[in-house]
mmCIF file of C-alpha atoms in Angstrom:
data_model
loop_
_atom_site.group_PDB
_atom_site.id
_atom_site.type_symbol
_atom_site.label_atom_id
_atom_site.label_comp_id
_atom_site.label_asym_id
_atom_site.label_seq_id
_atom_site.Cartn_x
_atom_site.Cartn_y
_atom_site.Cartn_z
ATOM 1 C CA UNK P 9 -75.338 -94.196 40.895
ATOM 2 C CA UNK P 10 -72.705 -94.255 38.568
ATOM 3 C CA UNK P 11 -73.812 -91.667 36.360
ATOM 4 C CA UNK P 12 -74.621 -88.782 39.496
ATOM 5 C CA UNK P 13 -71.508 -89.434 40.613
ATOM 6 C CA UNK P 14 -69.264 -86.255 39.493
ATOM 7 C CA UNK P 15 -66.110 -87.575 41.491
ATOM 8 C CA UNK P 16 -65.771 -91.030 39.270
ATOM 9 C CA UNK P 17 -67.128 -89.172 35.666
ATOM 10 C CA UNK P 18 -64.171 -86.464 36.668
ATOM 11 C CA UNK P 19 -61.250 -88.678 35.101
ATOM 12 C CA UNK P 20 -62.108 -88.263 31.192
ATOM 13 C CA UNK P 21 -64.760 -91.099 31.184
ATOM 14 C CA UNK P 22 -62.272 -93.548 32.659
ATOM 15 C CA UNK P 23 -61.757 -94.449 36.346
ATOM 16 C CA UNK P 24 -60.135 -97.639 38.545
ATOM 17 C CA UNK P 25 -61.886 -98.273 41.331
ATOM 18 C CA UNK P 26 -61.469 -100.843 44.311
ATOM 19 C CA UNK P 27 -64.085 -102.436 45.326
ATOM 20 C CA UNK P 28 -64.694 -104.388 48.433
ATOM 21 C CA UNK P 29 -67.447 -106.800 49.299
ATOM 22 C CA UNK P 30 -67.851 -107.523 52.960
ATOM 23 C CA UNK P 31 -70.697 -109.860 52.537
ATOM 24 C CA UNK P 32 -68.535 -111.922 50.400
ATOM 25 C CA UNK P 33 -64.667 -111.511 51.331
ATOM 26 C CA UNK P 34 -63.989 -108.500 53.862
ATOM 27 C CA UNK P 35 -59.889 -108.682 53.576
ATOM 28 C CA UNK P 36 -59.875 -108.182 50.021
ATOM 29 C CA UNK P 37 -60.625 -105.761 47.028
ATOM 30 C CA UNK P 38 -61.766 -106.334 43.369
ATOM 31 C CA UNK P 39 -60.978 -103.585 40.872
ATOM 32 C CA UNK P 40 -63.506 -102.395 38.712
ATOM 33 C CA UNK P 41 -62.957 -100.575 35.614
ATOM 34 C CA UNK P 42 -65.437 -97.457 34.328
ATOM 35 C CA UNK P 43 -65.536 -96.420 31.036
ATOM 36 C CA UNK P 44 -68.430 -93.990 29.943
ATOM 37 C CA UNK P 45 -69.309 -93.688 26.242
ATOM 38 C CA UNK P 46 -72.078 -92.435 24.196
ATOM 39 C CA UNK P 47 -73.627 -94.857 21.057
ATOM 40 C CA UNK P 48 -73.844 -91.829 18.786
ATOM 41 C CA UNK P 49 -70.146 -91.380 18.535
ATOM 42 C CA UNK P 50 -69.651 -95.267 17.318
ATOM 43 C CA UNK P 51 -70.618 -94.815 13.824
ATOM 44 C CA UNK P 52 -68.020 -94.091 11.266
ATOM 45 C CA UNK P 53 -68.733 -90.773 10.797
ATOM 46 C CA UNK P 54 -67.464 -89.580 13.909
ATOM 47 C CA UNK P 55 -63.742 -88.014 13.445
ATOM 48 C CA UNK P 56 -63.060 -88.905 17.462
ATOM 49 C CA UNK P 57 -63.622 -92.406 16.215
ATOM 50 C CA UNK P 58 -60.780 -94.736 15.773
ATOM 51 C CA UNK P 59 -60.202 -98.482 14.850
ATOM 52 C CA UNK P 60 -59.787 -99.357 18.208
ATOM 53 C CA UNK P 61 -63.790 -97.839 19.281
ATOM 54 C CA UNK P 62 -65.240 -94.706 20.694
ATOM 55 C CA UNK P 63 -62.952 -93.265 23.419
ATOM 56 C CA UNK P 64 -64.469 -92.560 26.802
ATOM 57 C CA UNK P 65 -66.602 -89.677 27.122
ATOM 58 C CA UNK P 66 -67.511 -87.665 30.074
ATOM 59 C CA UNK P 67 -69.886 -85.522 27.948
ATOM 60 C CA UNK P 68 -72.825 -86.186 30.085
ATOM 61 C CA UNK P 69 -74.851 -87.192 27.114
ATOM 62 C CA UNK P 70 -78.805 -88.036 27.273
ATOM 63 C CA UNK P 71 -77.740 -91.481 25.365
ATOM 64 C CA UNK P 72 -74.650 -91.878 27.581
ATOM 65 C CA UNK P 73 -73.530 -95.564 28.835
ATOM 66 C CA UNK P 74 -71.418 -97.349 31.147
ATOM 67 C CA UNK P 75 -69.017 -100.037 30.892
ATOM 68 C CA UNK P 76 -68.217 -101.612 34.073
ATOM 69 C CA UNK P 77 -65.431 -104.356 33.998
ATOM 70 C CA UNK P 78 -64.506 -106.405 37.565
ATOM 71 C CA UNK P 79 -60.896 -107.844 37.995
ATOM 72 C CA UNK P 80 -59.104 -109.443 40.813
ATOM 73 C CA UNK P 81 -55.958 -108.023 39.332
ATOM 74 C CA UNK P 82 -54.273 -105.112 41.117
ATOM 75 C CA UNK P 83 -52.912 -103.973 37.760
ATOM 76 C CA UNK P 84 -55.113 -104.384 35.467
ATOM 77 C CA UNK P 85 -56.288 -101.723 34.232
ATOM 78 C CA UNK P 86 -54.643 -101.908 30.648
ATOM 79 C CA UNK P 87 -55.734 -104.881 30.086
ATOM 80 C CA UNK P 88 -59.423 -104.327 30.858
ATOM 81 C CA UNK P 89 -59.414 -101.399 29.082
ATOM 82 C CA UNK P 90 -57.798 -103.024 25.573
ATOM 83 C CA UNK P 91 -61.092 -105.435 26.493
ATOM 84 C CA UNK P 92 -63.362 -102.689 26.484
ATOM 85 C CA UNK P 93 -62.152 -101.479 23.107
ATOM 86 C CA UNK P 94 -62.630 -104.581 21.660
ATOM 87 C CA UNK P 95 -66.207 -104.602 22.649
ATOM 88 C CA UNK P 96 -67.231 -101.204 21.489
ATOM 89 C CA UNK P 97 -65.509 -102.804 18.320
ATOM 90 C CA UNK P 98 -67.819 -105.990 18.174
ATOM 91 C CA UNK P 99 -70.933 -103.878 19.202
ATOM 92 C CA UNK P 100 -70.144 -101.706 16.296
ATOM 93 C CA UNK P 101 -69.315 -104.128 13.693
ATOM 94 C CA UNK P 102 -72.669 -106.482 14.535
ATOM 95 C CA UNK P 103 -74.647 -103.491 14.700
ATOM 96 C CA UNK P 104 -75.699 -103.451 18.327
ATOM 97 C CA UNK P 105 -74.866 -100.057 19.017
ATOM 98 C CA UNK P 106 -77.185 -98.619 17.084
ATOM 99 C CA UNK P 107 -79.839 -101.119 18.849
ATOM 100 C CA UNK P 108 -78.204 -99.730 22.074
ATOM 101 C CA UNK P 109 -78.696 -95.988 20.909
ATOM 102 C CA UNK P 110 -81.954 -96.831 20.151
ATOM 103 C CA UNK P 111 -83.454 -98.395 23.044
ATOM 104 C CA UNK P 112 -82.189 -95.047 24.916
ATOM 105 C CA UNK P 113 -84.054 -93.032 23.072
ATOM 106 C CA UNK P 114 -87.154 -94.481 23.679
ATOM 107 C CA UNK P 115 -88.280 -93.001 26.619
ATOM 108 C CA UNK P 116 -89.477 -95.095 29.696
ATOM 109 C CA UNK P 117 -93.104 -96.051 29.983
ATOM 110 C CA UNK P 118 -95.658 -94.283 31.936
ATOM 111 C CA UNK P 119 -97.233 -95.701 34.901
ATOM 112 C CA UNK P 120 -100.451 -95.588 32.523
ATOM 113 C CA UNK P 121 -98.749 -97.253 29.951
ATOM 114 C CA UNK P 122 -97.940 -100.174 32.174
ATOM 115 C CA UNK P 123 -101.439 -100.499 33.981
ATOM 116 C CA UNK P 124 -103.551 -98.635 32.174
ATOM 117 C CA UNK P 125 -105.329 -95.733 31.081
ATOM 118 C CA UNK P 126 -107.620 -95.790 34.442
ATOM 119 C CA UNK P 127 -105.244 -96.209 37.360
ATOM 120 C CA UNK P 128 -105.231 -94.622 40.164
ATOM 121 C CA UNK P 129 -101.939 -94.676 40.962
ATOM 122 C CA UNK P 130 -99.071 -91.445 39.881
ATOM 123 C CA UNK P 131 -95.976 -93.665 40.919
ATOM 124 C CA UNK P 132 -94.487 -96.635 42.456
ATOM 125 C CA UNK P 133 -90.971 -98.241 42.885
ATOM 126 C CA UNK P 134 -91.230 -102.290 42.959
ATOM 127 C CA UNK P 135 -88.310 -104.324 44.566
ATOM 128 C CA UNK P 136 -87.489 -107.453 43.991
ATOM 129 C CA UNK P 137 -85.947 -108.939 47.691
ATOM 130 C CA UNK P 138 -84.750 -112.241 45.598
ATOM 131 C CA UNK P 139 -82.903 -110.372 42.763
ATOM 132 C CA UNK P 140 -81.985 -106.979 45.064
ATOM 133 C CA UNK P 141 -83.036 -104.944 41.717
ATOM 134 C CA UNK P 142 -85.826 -102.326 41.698
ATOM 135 C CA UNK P 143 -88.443 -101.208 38.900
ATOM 136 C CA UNK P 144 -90.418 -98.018 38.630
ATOM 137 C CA UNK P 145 -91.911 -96.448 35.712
ATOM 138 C CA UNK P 146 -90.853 -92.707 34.251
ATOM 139 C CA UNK P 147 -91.588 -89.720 36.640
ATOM 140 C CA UNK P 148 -93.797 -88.188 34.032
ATOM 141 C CA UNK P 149 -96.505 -87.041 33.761
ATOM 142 C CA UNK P 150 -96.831 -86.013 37.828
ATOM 143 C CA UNK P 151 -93.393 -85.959 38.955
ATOM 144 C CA UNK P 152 -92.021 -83.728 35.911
ATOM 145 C CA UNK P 153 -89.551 -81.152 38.361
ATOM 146 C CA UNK P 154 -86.833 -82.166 40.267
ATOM 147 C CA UNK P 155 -88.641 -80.692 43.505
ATOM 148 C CA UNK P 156 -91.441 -82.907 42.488
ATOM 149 C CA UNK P 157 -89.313 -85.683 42.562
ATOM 150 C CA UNK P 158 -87.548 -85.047 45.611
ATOM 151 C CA UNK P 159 -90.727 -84.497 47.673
ATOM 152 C CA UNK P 160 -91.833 -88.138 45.960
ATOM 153 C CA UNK P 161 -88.122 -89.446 46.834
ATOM 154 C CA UNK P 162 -88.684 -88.320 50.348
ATOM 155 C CA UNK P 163 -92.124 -90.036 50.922
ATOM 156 C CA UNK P 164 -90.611 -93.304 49.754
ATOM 157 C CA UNK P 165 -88.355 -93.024 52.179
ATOM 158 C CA UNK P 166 -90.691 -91.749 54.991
ATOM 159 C CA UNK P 167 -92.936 -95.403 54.030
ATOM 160 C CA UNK P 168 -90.011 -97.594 54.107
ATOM 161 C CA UNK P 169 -88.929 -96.323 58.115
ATOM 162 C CA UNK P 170 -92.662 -96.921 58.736
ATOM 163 C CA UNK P 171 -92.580 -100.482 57.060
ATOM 164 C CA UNK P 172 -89.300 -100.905 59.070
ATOM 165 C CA UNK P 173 -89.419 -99.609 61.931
ATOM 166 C CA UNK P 174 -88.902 -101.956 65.278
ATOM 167 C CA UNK P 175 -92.319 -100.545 66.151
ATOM 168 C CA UNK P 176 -94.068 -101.207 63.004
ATOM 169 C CA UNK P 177 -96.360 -104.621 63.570
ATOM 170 C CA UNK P 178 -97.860 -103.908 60.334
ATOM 171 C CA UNK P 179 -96.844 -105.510 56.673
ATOM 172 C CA UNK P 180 -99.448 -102.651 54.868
ATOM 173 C CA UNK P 181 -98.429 -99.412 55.971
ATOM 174 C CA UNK P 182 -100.928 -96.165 54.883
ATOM 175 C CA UNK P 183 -99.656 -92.652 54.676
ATOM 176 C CA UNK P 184 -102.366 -89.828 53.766
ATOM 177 C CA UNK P 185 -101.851 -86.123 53.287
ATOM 178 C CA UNK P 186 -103.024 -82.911 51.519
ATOM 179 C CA UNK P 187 -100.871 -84.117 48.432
ATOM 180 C CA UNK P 188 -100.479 -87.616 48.080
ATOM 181 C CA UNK P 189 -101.843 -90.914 49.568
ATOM 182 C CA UNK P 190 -99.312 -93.937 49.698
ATOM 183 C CA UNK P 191 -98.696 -97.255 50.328
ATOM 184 C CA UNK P 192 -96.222 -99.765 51.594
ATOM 185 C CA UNK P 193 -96.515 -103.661 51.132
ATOM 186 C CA UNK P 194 -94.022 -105.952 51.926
ATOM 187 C CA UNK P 195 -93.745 -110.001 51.517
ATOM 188 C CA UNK P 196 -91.187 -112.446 51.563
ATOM 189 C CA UNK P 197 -90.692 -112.092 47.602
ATOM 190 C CA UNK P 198 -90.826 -107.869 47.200
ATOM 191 C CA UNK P 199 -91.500 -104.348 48.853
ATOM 192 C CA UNK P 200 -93.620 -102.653 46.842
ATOM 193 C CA UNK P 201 -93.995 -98.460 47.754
ATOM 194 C CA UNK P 202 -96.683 -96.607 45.677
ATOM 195 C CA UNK P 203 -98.337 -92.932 45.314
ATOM 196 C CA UNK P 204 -101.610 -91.943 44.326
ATOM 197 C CA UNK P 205 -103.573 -88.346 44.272
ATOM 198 C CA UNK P 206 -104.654 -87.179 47.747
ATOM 199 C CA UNK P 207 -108.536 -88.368 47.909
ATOM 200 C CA UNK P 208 -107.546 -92.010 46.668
ATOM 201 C CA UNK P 209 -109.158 -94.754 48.394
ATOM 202 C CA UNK P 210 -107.505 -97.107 49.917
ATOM 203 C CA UNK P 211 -109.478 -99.521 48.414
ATOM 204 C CA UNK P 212 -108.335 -98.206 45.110
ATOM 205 C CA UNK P 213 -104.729 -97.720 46.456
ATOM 206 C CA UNK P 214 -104.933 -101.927 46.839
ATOM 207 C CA UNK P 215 -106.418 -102.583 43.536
ATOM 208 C CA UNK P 216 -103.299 -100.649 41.964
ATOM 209 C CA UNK P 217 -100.412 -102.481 43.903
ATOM 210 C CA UNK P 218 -102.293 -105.831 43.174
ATOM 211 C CA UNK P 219 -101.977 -104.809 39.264
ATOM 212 C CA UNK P 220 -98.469 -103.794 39.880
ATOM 213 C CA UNK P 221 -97.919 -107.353 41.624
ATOM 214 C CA UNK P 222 -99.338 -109.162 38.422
ATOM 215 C CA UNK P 223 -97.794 -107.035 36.107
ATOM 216 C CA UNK P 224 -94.221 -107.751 37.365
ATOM 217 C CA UNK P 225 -94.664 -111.244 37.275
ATOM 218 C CA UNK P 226 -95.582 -110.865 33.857
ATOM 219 C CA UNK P 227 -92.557 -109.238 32.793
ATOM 220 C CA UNK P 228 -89.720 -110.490 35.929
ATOM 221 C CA UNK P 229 -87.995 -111.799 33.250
ATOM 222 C CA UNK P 230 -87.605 -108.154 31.374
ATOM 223 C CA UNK P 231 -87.538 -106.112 33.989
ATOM 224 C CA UNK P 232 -85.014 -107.768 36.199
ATOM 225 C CA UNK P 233 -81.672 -110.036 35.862
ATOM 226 C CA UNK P 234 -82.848 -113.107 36.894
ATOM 227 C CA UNK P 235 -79.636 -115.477 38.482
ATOM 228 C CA UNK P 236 -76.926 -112.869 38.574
ATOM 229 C CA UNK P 237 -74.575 -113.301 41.385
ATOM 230 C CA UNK P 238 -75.869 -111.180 44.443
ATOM 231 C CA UNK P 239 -73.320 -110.315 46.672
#
């Protein structure tokens, strides 16, 4: 969210936010701090460089990060940002920011990567109710235009107002067209929402959200923060 949002990427890379949290405390405000960077420009090569760290960047960079910093301080944004600099410093001088400009390169996996070569399945997005985090794998190979996308972005959304609708009895909700079949699941532990081709059976449909299922409890650990607070 951070990085669509032009309004907060508008202030040179830096912004100072307040932030409330009615679920939590809803007379008050936390204040977070932004700071987007890129890895590439925290080697020593780079004249914008300085002993301090990279300074924020609003370049809009494929390899582009975030640094988001909470305080309860009205004032403190100096101070948050001297700890951000001294961050990008540590990353630099232990090497992680090269391990961070790696890992971005590497693109995210396929949906046949993650359950094979002989799904059935184009897409899915995964949520984990316990956590609040979601997983889904990279929109290629089927999803590669942004009207692609959209049209997939607006039949996850038609299959979660069928899964929640005050109507809906049903924990398995089915949606079949010309383009797509889908499929909604929700439990106690997850909502799972996934796509297939058009002709897919639902029988097949189930065997892929099953392997999704297994596959996420293989890797809940990796995929999601596991204890963060949850607010």
């Amino acid at each position: 969210m951070l990085f669509e949002a032009g309004s907060v990427k508008a202030g040179g890379g830096e912004n100072w936010i307040p932030l409330c949290l009615p679920g939590f405390n809803n007379t008050g405000f936390l204040y977070m701090y932004v700071s987007f960077f890129s890895p590439s420009d925290g080697g020593d090569q780079n004249p914008n460089t300085n002993a301090e760290g990279p300074r924020p960047s609003s370049s809009g960079k494929e390899d582009e990060l975030a640094i988001v910093l909470i305080s309860p301080q009205k004032e403190g944004f100096y101070e948050l940002r001297q700890m951000r600099d001294d961050l990008i410093t540590q990353l630099r001088q232990n090497g992680s920011l090269l391990n961070l400009q790696s890992a971005l390169r590497r693109r995210q996996a396929t949906i046949s990567e993650l359950l094979g070569p002989g799904t059935q399945l184009r897409h899915f997005l995964y949520k984990s109710r316990g956590n609040v985090q979601f997983t889904m794998p990279s929109f290629l190979p089927h999803y590669e235009g942004l009207a692609a996308r959209r049209k997939l972005l607006c039949l996850y959304s038609n299959l979660h107002e069928a899964l929640h609708s005050k109507t809906a009895k049903l924990k398995v909700q089915c949606i079949a067209s010309q383009e797509a079949t889908a499929l909604a699941w929700e439990t106690p532990l997850f909502e799972l929402y996934c796509v297939a081709g058009p002709k897919t059976s639902k029988n097949d449909l189930a065997q892929g959200a099953n392997k999704i299922v297994q596959w996420v409890r293989r890797e809940e650990e990796r995929v999601f923060i596991i204890g963060g607070a949850v607010f």
